[in-house]
Amino acid sequence: TVAVVGGGNTAMEDIIYLSKVAKKIYVINRSEHFRADKILFEAILKLSKQENNKIEILTNSAVTKLFGDILLSGVEVTNILTNDKKQLQLDGLFVAIGRKPSTAIVKDIVELDELGYIKTDEHLKTNIEGVYAAGDIIVKEVRQIITAAADGAIAATHASHYIARK
């Protein structure tokens, strides 16, 4: 049993994936309106109306407290309009309220896209010779630990080849 906090594309994509593996999913969004693309939100609504419904949508809500000693065991959710509080027993919490890459330090050095992600080629080389980037700060579709680790291996391999040629 998990909760996903957010109402944008990241949250919807996470919910679609989690619907294949989780027993129950709480969707916690701070307003009634979702910022996700219409097609993604409609997919979530469709999933929530299936006979084996695993998805419960809590709008106008925010997580206000976490419970657990070493591991998370639940959260308190507060309705921001009524101040009603509800406790949810959870095995996991996914905060999907958007992404902002931490690239300010290189913004005037390497080329960034309009969202602030570093542009690279297939070898993870930037527009600056000898400078490589990897992980969630680069332009890419999937942002997961495993893809970031793979990016690191690719960038390190190509950077070491670059250094060896010098």
Short mmCIF file of N, CA and C in Angstrom, two decimals:
data_model
loop_
_atom_site.label_atom_id
_atom_site.label_comp_id
_atom_site.label_asym_id
_atom_site.label_seq_id
_atom_site.Cartn_x
_atom_site.Cartn_y
_atom_site.Cartn_z
N THR A 1 0.86 -1.17 0.00
CA THR A 1 0.00 0.00 0.00
C THR A 1 0.90 1.23 0.00
N VAL A 2 0.69 2.09 -0.99
CA VAL A 2 1.54 3.26 -1.15
C VAL A 2 0.70 4.50 -1.39
N ALA A 3 1.35 5.65 -1.26
CA ALA A 3 0.72 6.92 -1.62
C ALA A 3 1.63 7.64 -2.59
N VAL A 4 1.02 8.35 -3.53
CA VAL A 4 1.76 9.21 -4.46
C VAL A 4 1.26 10.62 -4.24
N VAL A 5 2.16 11.53 -3.93
CA VAL A 5 1.81 12.93 -3.73
C VAL A 5 2.11 13.68 -5.01
N GLY A 6 1.10 14.33 -5.57
CA GLY A 6 1.30 15.13 -6.76
C GLY A 6 0.16 14.97 -7.75
N GLY A 7 0.08 15.91 -8.67
CA GLY A 7 -0.99 15.88 -9.65
C GLY A 7 -0.52 16.15 -11.07
N GLY A 8 0.78 16.09 -11.27
CA GLY A 8 1.33 16.34 -12.60
C GLY A 8 1.68 15.05 -13.33
N ASN A 9 2.35 15.20 -14.44
CA ASN A 9 2.72 14.04 -15.27
C ASN A 9 3.58 13.03 -14.52
N THR A 10 4.53 13.51 -13.73
CA THR A 10 5.39 12.60 -12.98
C THR A 10 4.56 11.71 -12.07
N ALA A 11 3.63 12.31 -11.34
CA ALA A 11 2.77 11.54 -10.43
C ALA A 11 1.93 10.53 -11.21
N MET A 12 1.35 10.94 -12.32
CA MET A 12 0.49 10.03 -13.10
C MET A 12 1.29 8.86 -13.65
N GLU A 13 2.50 9.14 -14.15
CA GLU A 13 3.35 8.06 -14.66
C GLU A 13 3.72 7.10 -13.54
N ASP A 14 4.03 7.64 -12.36
CA ASP A 14 4.35 6.78 -11.21
C ASP A 14 3.15 5.91 -10.84
N ILE A 15 1.95 6.48 -10.84
CA ILE A 15 0.74 5.74 -10.48
C ILE A 15 0.48 4.62 -11.48
N ILE A 16 0.64 4.90 -12.75
CA ILE A 16 0.43 3.87 -13.78
C ILE A 16 1.38 2.70 -13.54
N TYR A 17 2.65 3.00 -13.28
CA TYR A 17 3.61 1.93 -13.00
C TYR A 17 3.23 1.18 -11.72
N LEU A 18 2.96 1.93 -10.66
CA LEU A 18 2.66 1.31 -9.37
C LEU A 18 1.38 0.48 -9.40
N SER A 19 0.46 0.82 -10.29
CA SER A 19 -0.80 0.06 -10.37
C SER A 19 -0.55 -1.40 -10.76
N LYS A 20 0.61 -1.67 -11.32
CA LYS A 20 0.96 -3.04 -11.72
C LYS A 20 1.55 -3.83 -10.57
N VAL A 21 2.04 -3.15 -9.52
CA VAL A 21 2.74 -3.85 -8.45
C VAL A 21 2.19 -3.59 -7.04
N ALA A 22 1.47 -2.51 -6.85
CA ALA A 22 0.98 -2.16 -5.52
C ALA A 22 -0.40 -2.75 -5.25
N LYS A 23 -0.65 -3.01 -3.98
CA LYS A 23 -1.96 -3.52 -3.55
C LYS A 23 -2.99 -2.40 -3.56
N LYS A 24 -2.60 -1.22 -3.12
CA LYS A 24 -3.47 -0.05 -3.08
C LYS A 24 -2.62 1.19 -3.27
N ILE A 25 -3.18 2.21 -3.94
CA ILE A 25 -2.48 3.46 -4.18
C ILE A 25 -3.39 4.62 -3.79
N TYR A 26 -2.90 5.46 -2.89
CA TYR A 26 -3.59 6.70 -2.56
C TYR A 26 -2.93 7.80 -3.39
N VAL A 27 -3.74 8.60 -4.06
CA VAL A 27 -3.24 9.74 -4.82
C VAL A 27 -3.59 10.98 -4.00
N ILE A 28 -2.57 11.73 -3.59
CA ILE A 28 -2.78 12.90 -2.74
C ILE A 28 -2.40 14.15 -3.53
N ASN A 29 -3.39 15.00 -3.81
CA ASN A 29 -3.17 16.20 -4.60
C ASN A 29 -3.67 17.42 -3.83
N ARG A 30 -2.91 18.50 -3.84
CA ARG A 30 -3.25 19.67 -3.03
C ARG A 30 -4.44 20.47 -3.53
N SER A 31 -4.91 20.20 -4.74
CA SER A 31 -6.10 20.90 -5.24
C SER A 31 -7.05 19.90 -5.89
N GLU A 32 -8.16 20.40 -6.39
CA GLU A 32 -9.10 19.54 -7.12
C GLU A 32 -8.64 19.32 -8.55
N HIS A 33 -7.79 20.20 -9.02
CA HIS A 33 -7.34 20.17 -10.40
C HIS A 33 -5.98 19.50 -10.51
N PHE A 34 -5.82 18.71 -11.55
CA PHE A 34 -4.57 18.02 -11.80
C PHE A 34 -3.85 18.69 -12.95
N ARG A 35 -2.54 18.88 -12.84
CA ARG A 35 -1.75 19.53 -13.88
C ARG A 35 -1.29 18.57 -14.97
N ALA A 36 -1.52 17.30 -14.76
CA ALA A 36 -1.06 16.29 -15.72
C ALA A 36 -1.74 16.46 -17.07
N ASP A 37 -1.05 15.96 -18.10
CA ASP A 37 -1.67 15.93 -19.43
C ASP A 37 -2.97 15.16 -19.34
N LYS A 38 -3.95 15.60 -20.10
CA LYS A 38 -5.29 15.02 -20.06
C LYS A 38 -5.26 13.50 -20.26
N ILE A 39 -4.47 13.03 -21.19
CA ILE A 39 -4.43 11.60 -21.50
C ILE A 39 -3.92 10.78 -20.30
N LEU A 40 -2.93 11.32 -19.57
CA LEU A 40 -2.43 10.62 -18.40
C LEU A 40 -3.45 10.61 -17.27
N PHE A 41 -4.08 11.75 -17.04
CA PHE A 41 -5.08 11.81 -15.97
C PHE A 41 -6.27 10.91 -16.29
N GLU A 42 -6.68 10.88 -17.55
CA GLU A 42 -7.79 10.00 -17.93
C GLU A 42 -7.42 8.53 -17.74
N ALA A 43 -6.17 8.18 -17.95
CA ALA A 43 -5.73 6.80 -17.71
C ALA A 43 -5.86 6.46 -16.23
N ILE A 44 -5.53 7.39 -15.36
CA ILE A 44 -5.67 7.16 -13.91
C ILE A 44 -7.13 7.03 -13.54
N LEU A 45 -7.98 7.89 -14.08
CA LEU A 45 -9.41 7.80 -13.80
C LEU A 45 -9.97 6.45 -14.25
N LYS A 46 -9.54 6.01 -15.42
CA LYS A 46 -9.99 4.71 -15.93
C LYS A 46 -9.55 3.59 -14.99
N LEU A 47 -8.30 3.62 -14.55
CA LEU A 47 -7.81 2.62 -13.61
C LEU A 47 -8.60 2.66 -12.29
N SER A 48 -8.95 3.86 -11.86
CA SER A 48 -9.66 3.99 -10.57
C SER A 48 -11.10 3.50 -10.64
N LYS A 49 -11.62 3.32 -11.82
CA LYS A 49 -13.01 2.86 -11.98
C LYS A 49 -13.11 1.38 -12.33
N GLN A 50 -11.96 0.70 -12.38
CA GLN A 50 -11.99 -0.73 -12.67
C GLN A 50 -12.54 -1.51 -11.48
N GLU A 51 -13.02 -2.72 -11.75
CA GLU A 51 -13.63 -3.54 -10.71
C GLU A 51 -12.68 -3.80 -9.55
N ASN A 52 -11.43 -4.04 -9.84
CA ASN A 52 -10.43 -4.30 -8.79
C ASN A 52 -9.72 -3.00 -8.40
N ASN A 53 -10.49 -1.93 -8.26
CA ASN A 53 -9.94 -0.61 -8.01
C ASN A 53 -8.91 -0.60 -6.89
N LYS A 54 -7.71 -0.16 -7.22
CA LYS A 54 -6.62 -0.04 -6.26
C LYS A 54 -6.36 1.41 -5.92
N ILE A 55 -6.98 2.33 -6.65
CA ILE A 55 -6.62 3.74 -6.56
C ILE A 55 -7.70 4.54 -5.84
N GLU A 56 -7.26 5.31 -4.84
CA GLU A 56 -8.16 6.22 -4.14
C GLU A 56 -7.57 7.62 -4.25
N ILE A 57 -8.35 8.55 -4.80
CA ILE A 57 -7.87 9.91 -5.05
C ILE A 57 -8.34 10.82 -3.92
N LEU A 58 -7.37 11.51 -3.29
CA LEU A 58 -7.66 12.46 -2.23
C LEU A 58 -7.27 13.85 -2.73
N THR A 59 -8.26 14.67 -3.05
CA THR A 59 -7.97 16.01 -3.56
C THR A 59 -8.03 17.02 -2.42
N ASN A 60 -7.55 18.22 -2.69
CA ASN A 60 -7.49 19.29 -1.69
C ASN A 60 -6.81 18.80 -0.41
N SER A 61 -5.78 17.99 -0.56
CA SER A 61 -5.14 17.34 0.58
C SER A 61 -3.63 17.45 0.52
N ALA A 62 -3.04 17.34 1.72
CA ALA A 62 -1.58 17.39 1.83
C ALA A 62 -1.14 16.44 2.93
N VAL A 63 0.05 15.87 2.77
CA VAL A 63 0.63 15.04 3.82
C VAL A 63 1.16 16.00 4.88
N THR A 64 0.70 15.80 6.12
CA THR A 64 1.10 16.70 7.20
C THR A 64 1.93 16.02 8.29
N LYS A 65 2.02 14.70 8.25
CA LYS A 65 2.82 13.99 9.24
C LYS A 65 3.19 12.63 8.70
N LEU A 66 4.40 12.18 9.05
CA LEU A 66 4.86 10.84 8.71
C LEU A 66 4.92 10.01 9.99
N PHE A 67 4.60 8.71 9.90
CA PHE A 67 4.65 7.82 11.03
C PHE A 67 5.62 6.67 10.75
N GLY A 68 6.27 6.22 11.81
CA GLY A 68 7.18 5.08 11.71
C GLY A 68 8.43 5.33 12.50
N ASP A 69 9.06 4.25 12.92
CA ASP A 69 10.31 4.37 13.66
C ASP A 69 11.48 4.38 12.68
N ILE A 70 11.88 3.20 12.25
CA ILE A 70 12.95 3.11 11.27
C ILE A 70 12.37 3.16 9.85
N LEU A 71 11.25 2.50 9.66
CA LEU A 71 10.58 2.46 8.37
C LEU A 71 9.28 3.24 8.44
N LEU A 72 8.88 3.78 7.32
CA LEU A 72 7.59 4.47 7.23
C LEU A 72 6.47 3.47 7.45
N SER A 73 5.52 3.83 8.30
CA SER A 73 4.36 2.96 8.51
C SER A 73 3.05 3.64 8.12
N GLY A 74 3.10 4.95 7.92
CA GLY A 74 1.88 5.65 7.53
C GLY A 74 2.09 7.14 7.48
N VAL A 75 1.02 7.83 7.09
CA VAL A 75 1.04 9.29 7.01
C VAL A 75 -0.28 9.85 7.53
N GLU A 76 -0.22 11.10 7.90
CA GLU A 76 -1.44 11.85 8.19
C GLU A 76 -1.68 12.74 6.99
N VAL A 77 -2.91 12.73 6.50
CA VAL A 77 -3.30 13.57 5.37
C VAL A 77 -4.34 14.56 5.88
N THR A 78 -4.13 15.83 5.57
CA THR A 78 -5.06 16.88 6.00
C THR A 78 -5.73 17.49 4.79
N ASN A 79 -7.06 17.57 4.84
CA ASN A 79 -7.82 18.25 3.80
C ASN A 79 -7.60 19.75 4.02
N ILE A 80 -7.05 20.45 3.04
CA ILE A 80 -6.68 21.85 3.23
C ILE A 80 -7.89 22.79 3.24
N LEU A 81 -9.05 22.30 2.83
CA LEU A 81 -10.26 23.13 2.87
C LEU A 81 -11.02 22.97 4.19
N THR A 82 -11.07 21.75 4.70
CA THR A 82 -11.86 21.47 5.90
C THR A 82 -11.02 21.25 7.14
N ASN A 83 -9.73 21.06 6.98
CA ASN A 83 -8.79 20.73 8.05
C ASN A 83 -9.05 19.34 8.65
N ASP A 84 -9.89 18.52 7.99
CA ASP A 84 -10.09 17.15 8.45
C ASP A 84 -8.81 16.37 8.23
N LYS A 85 -8.51 15.52 9.22
CA LYS A 85 -7.28 14.72 9.16
C LYS A 85 -7.65 13.25 9.01
N LYS A 86 -6.80 12.53 8.28
CA LYS A 86 -7.02 11.11 8.03
C LYS A 86 -5.66 10.42 8.11
N GLN A 87 -5.60 9.28 8.78
CA GLN A 87 -4.36 8.52 8.83
C GLN A 87 -4.43 7.37 7.84
N LEU A 88 -3.37 7.21 7.08
CA LEU A 88 -3.26 6.13 6.11
C LEU A 88 -2.10 5.23 6.50
N GLN A 89 -2.34 3.93 6.55
CA GLN A 89 -1.27 2.96 6.78
C GLN A 89 -0.60 2.69 5.43
N LEU A 90 0.70 2.89 5.36
CA LEU A 90 1.43 2.78 4.09
C LEU A 90 2.70 1.96 4.24
N ASP A 91 3.10 1.38 3.12
CA ASP A 91 4.40 0.74 3.03
C ASP A 91 5.39 1.62 2.28
N GLY A 92 4.88 2.62 1.56
CA GLY A 92 5.76 3.48 0.79
C GLY A 92 5.09 4.80 0.44
N LEU A 93 5.89 5.83 0.26
CA LEU A 93 5.42 7.16 -0.09
C LEU A 93 6.28 7.68 -1.23
N PHE A 94 5.64 8.10 -2.30
CA PHE A 94 6.33 8.64 -3.47
C PHE A 94 5.93 10.10 -3.63
N VAL A 95 6.90 11.00 -3.53
CA VAL A 95 6.64 12.42 -3.69
C VAL A 95 6.98 12.77 -5.12
N ALA A 96 5.95 13.08 -5.89
CA ALA A 96 6.11 13.34 -7.32
C ALA A 96 5.54 14.71 -7.66
N ILE A 97 6.13 15.72 -7.05
CA ILE A 97 5.59 17.07 -7.21
C ILE A 97 6.45 17.91 -8.14
N GLY A 98 7.04 17.24 -9.09
CA GLY A 98 7.82 17.94 -10.09
C GLY A 98 9.30 17.78 -9.86
N ARG A 99 10.02 18.19 -10.85
CA ARG A 99 11.47 18.06 -10.80
C ARG A 99 12.09 19.38 -11.22
N LYS A 100 13.10 19.75 -10.50
CA LYS A 100 13.89 20.91 -10.89
C LYS A 100 15.34 20.48 -10.80
N PRO A 101 16.02 20.44 -11.92
CA PRO A 101 17.41 19.97 -11.90
C PRO A 101 18.32 20.97 -11.16
N SER A 102 19.28 20.44 -10.46
CA SER A 102 20.25 21.28 -9.74
C SER A 102 21.42 21.61 -10.66
N THR A 103 21.15 22.46 -11.63
CA THR A 103 22.17 22.78 -12.63
C THR A 103 22.56 24.25 -12.62
N ALA A 104 22.14 25.01 -11.62
CA ALA A 104 22.46 26.44 -11.58
C ALA A 104 23.96 26.70 -11.64
N ILE A 105 24.74 25.81 -11.04
CA ILE A 105 26.19 25.99 -10.99
C ILE A 105 26.84 25.94 -12.39
N VAL A 106 26.17 25.29 -13.35
CA VAL A 106 26.74 25.16 -14.70
C VAL A 106 25.93 25.89 -15.76
N LYS A 107 24.96 26.68 -15.34
CA LYS A 107 24.04 27.31 -16.30
C LYS A 107 24.73 28.22 -17.33
N ASP A 108 25.84 28.80 -16.96
CA ASP A 108 26.55 29.67 -17.89
C ASP A 108 27.74 28.98 -18.54
N ILE A 109 27.84 27.66 -18.32
CA ILE A 109 28.99 26.91 -18.84
C ILE A 109 28.56 25.93 -19.93
N VAL A 110 27.61 25.03 -19.59
CA VAL A 110 27.15 24.04 -20.56
C VAL A 110 25.76 24.41 -21.05
N GLU A 111 25.39 23.83 -22.18
CA GLU A 111 24.10 24.12 -22.78
C GLU A 111 22.98 23.39 -22.03
N LEU A 112 21.95 24.15 -21.66
CA LEU A 112 20.79 23.60 -20.97
C LEU A 112 19.56 23.71 -21.86
N ASP A 113 18.56 22.85 -21.60
CA ASP A 113 17.29 22.99 -22.31
C ASP A 113 16.44 24.03 -21.58
N GLU A 114 15.23 24.25 -22.06
CA GLU A 114 14.36 25.29 -21.49
C GLU A 114 13.92 24.99 -20.05
N LEU A 115 14.04 23.74 -19.61
CA LEU A 115 13.68 23.38 -18.24
C LEU A 115 14.88 23.35 -17.30
N GLY A 116 16.07 23.58 -17.85
CA GLY A 116 17.27 23.62 -17.02
C GLY A 116 18.07 22.33 -16.98
N TYR A 117 17.71 21.35 -17.81
CA TYR A 117 18.46 20.09 -17.87
C TYR A 117 19.63 20.24 -18.83
N ILE A 118 20.72 19.53 -18.55
CA ILE A 118 21.92 19.61 -19.38
C ILE A 118 21.72 18.79 -20.65
N LYS A 119 22.03 19.41 -21.79
CA LYS A 119 21.95 18.70 -23.06
C LYS A 119 23.23 17.90 -23.28
N THR A 120 23.06 16.63 -23.68
CA THR A 120 24.21 15.77 -23.96
C THR A 120 23.94 14.98 -25.24
N ASP A 121 25.01 14.37 -25.76
CA ASP A 121 24.82 13.44 -26.87
C ASP A 121 24.64 12.03 -26.32
N GLU A 122 24.66 11.02 -27.19
CA GLU A 122 24.42 9.64 -26.75
C GLU A 122 25.54 9.10 -25.86
N HIS A 123 26.70 9.78 -25.88
CA HIS A 123 27.82 9.38 -25.02
C HIS A 123 27.86 10.23 -23.74
N LEU A 124 26.85 11.08 -23.57
CA LEU A 124 26.69 11.95 -22.41
C LEU A 124 27.71 13.09 -22.38
N LYS A 125 28.23 13.42 -23.56
CA LYS A 125 29.14 14.55 -23.72
C LYS A 125 28.30 15.82 -23.86
N THR A 126 28.73 16.88 -23.18
CA THR A 126 28.04 18.17 -23.30
C THR A 126 28.59 18.93 -24.50
N ASN A 127 28.17 20.16 -24.65
CA ASN A 127 28.68 20.99 -25.74
C ASN A 127 30.11 21.48 -25.49
N ILE A 128 30.65 21.21 -24.31
CA ILE A 128 32.02 21.61 -23.97
C ILE A 128 32.92 20.38 -24.07
N GLU A 129 33.99 20.48 -24.84
CA GLU A 129 34.89 19.35 -25.02
C GLU A 129 35.44 18.86 -23.67
N GLY A 130 35.34 17.55 -23.45
CA GLY A 130 35.86 16.95 -22.23
C GLY A 130 34.93 17.02 -21.04
N VAL A 131 33.75 17.61 -21.21
CA VAL A 131 32.80 17.72 -20.09
C VAL A 131 31.61 16.80 -20.37
N TYR A 132 31.36 15.91 -19.43
CA TYR A 132 30.28 14.93 -19.53
C TYR A 132 29.31 15.15 -18.37
N ALA A 133 28.07 14.75 -18.56
CA ALA A 133 27.06 14.86 -17.49
C ALA A 133 26.27 13.57 -17.45
N ALA A 134 25.74 13.25 -16.28
CA ALA A 134 25.00 11.99 -16.12
C ALA A 134 23.93 12.14 -15.05
N GLY A 135 22.93 11.27 -15.11
CA GLY A 135 21.91 11.21 -14.08
C GLY A 135 20.72 12.09 -14.36
N ASP A 136 20.06 12.47 -13.29
CA ASP A 136 18.80 13.20 -13.41
C ASP A 136 18.95 14.66 -13.81
N ILE A 137 20.17 15.14 -14.01
CA ILE A 137 20.37 16.52 -14.43
C ILE A 137 20.45 16.66 -15.95
N ILE A 138 20.40 15.52 -16.67
CA ILE A 138 20.49 15.59 -18.13
C ILE A 138 19.11 15.45 -18.75
N VAL A 139 19.00 15.88 -19.99
CA VAL A 139 17.76 15.72 -20.75
C VAL A 139 17.58 14.24 -21.04
N LYS A 140 16.49 13.66 -20.54
CA LYS A 140 16.19 12.26 -20.81
C LYS A 140 14.75 11.98 -20.40
N GLU A 141 14.24 10.87 -20.85
CA GLU A 141 12.84 10.53 -20.60
C GLU A 141 12.62 9.84 -19.27
N VAL A 142 13.48 8.90 -18.91
CA VAL A 142 13.29 8.11 -17.69
C VAL A 142 14.27 8.57 -16.62
N ARG A 143 13.75 8.88 -15.45
CA ARG A 143 14.58 9.33 -14.33
C ARG A 143 14.40 8.36 -13.17
N GLN A 144 15.28 7.38 -13.14
CA GLN A 144 15.26 6.38 -12.08
C GLN A 144 16.70 6.12 -11.67
N ILE A 145 16.86 5.55 -10.49
CA ILE A 145 18.21 5.28 -9.98
C ILE A 145 19.00 4.43 -10.96
N ILE A 146 18.36 3.42 -11.52
CA ILE A 146 19.07 2.51 -12.42
C ILE A 146 19.53 3.21 -13.69
N THR A 147 18.72 4.13 -14.22
CA THR A 147 19.16 4.84 -15.43
C THR A 147 20.25 5.84 -15.10
N ALA A 148 20.19 6.45 -13.92
CA ALA A 148 21.25 7.37 -13.51
C ALA A 148 22.57 6.63 -13.34
N ALA A 149 22.51 5.42 -12.77
CA ALA A 149 23.72 4.61 -12.61
C ALA A 149 24.29 4.24 -13.97
N ALA A 150 23.43 3.86 -14.89
CA ALA A 150 23.88 3.53 -16.25
C ALA A 150 24.50 4.75 -16.92
N ASP A 151 23.87 5.91 -16.74
CA ASP A 151 24.43 7.15 -17.29
C ASP A 151 25.85 7.37 -16.76
N GLY A 152 26.02 7.15 -15.47
CA GLY A 152 27.34 7.34 -14.87
C GLY A 152 28.38 6.43 -15.50
N ALA A 153 28.00 5.18 -15.74
CA ALA A 153 28.93 4.23 -16.37
C ALA A 153 29.28 4.67 -17.79
N ILE A 154 28.28 5.11 -18.53
CA ILE A 154 28.51 5.55 -19.91
C ILE A 154 29.40 6.79 -19.93
N ALA A 155 29.07 7.78 -19.10
CA ALA A 155 29.86 9.01 -19.06
C ALA A 155 31.29 8.73 -18.62
N ALA A 156 31.47 7.90 -17.60
CA ALA A 156 32.81 7.59 -17.11
C ALA A 156 33.64 6.87 -18.18
N THR A 157 33.01 5.95 -18.89
CA THR A 157 33.71 5.22 -19.94
C THR A 157 34.17 6.17 -21.04
N HIS A 158 33.29 7.01 -21.51
CA HIS A 158 33.64 7.92 -22.60
C HIS A 158 34.59 9.02 -22.13
N ALA A 159 34.45 9.47 -20.89
CA ALA A 159 35.38 10.47 -20.36
C ALA A 159 36.79 9.87 -20.24
N SER A 160 36.87 8.60 -19.81
CA SER A 160 38.20 7.99 -19.68
C SER A 160 38.83 7.78 -21.06
N HIS A 161 38.02 7.48 -22.08
CA HIS A 161 38.55 7.39 -23.44
C HIS A 161 39.04 8.74 -23.92
N TYR A 162 38.32 9.79 -23.57
CA TYR A 162 38.71 11.15 -23.94
C TYR A 162 40.07 11.49 -23.31
N ILE A 163 40.19 11.18 -22.00
CA ILE A 163 41.43 11.47 -21.27
C ILE A 163 42.60 10.66 -21.85
N ALA A 164 42.36 9.41 -22.20
CA ALA A 164 43.41 8.54 -22.74
C ALA A 164 43.92 9.07 -24.09
N ARG A 165 43.02 9.70 -24.85
CA ARG A 165 43.43 10.26 -26.15
C ARG A 165 44.25 11.53 -25.98
N LYS A 166 44.13 12.19 -24.88
CA LYS A 166 44.83 13.47 -24.66
C LYS A 166 46.22 13.26 -24.29
#
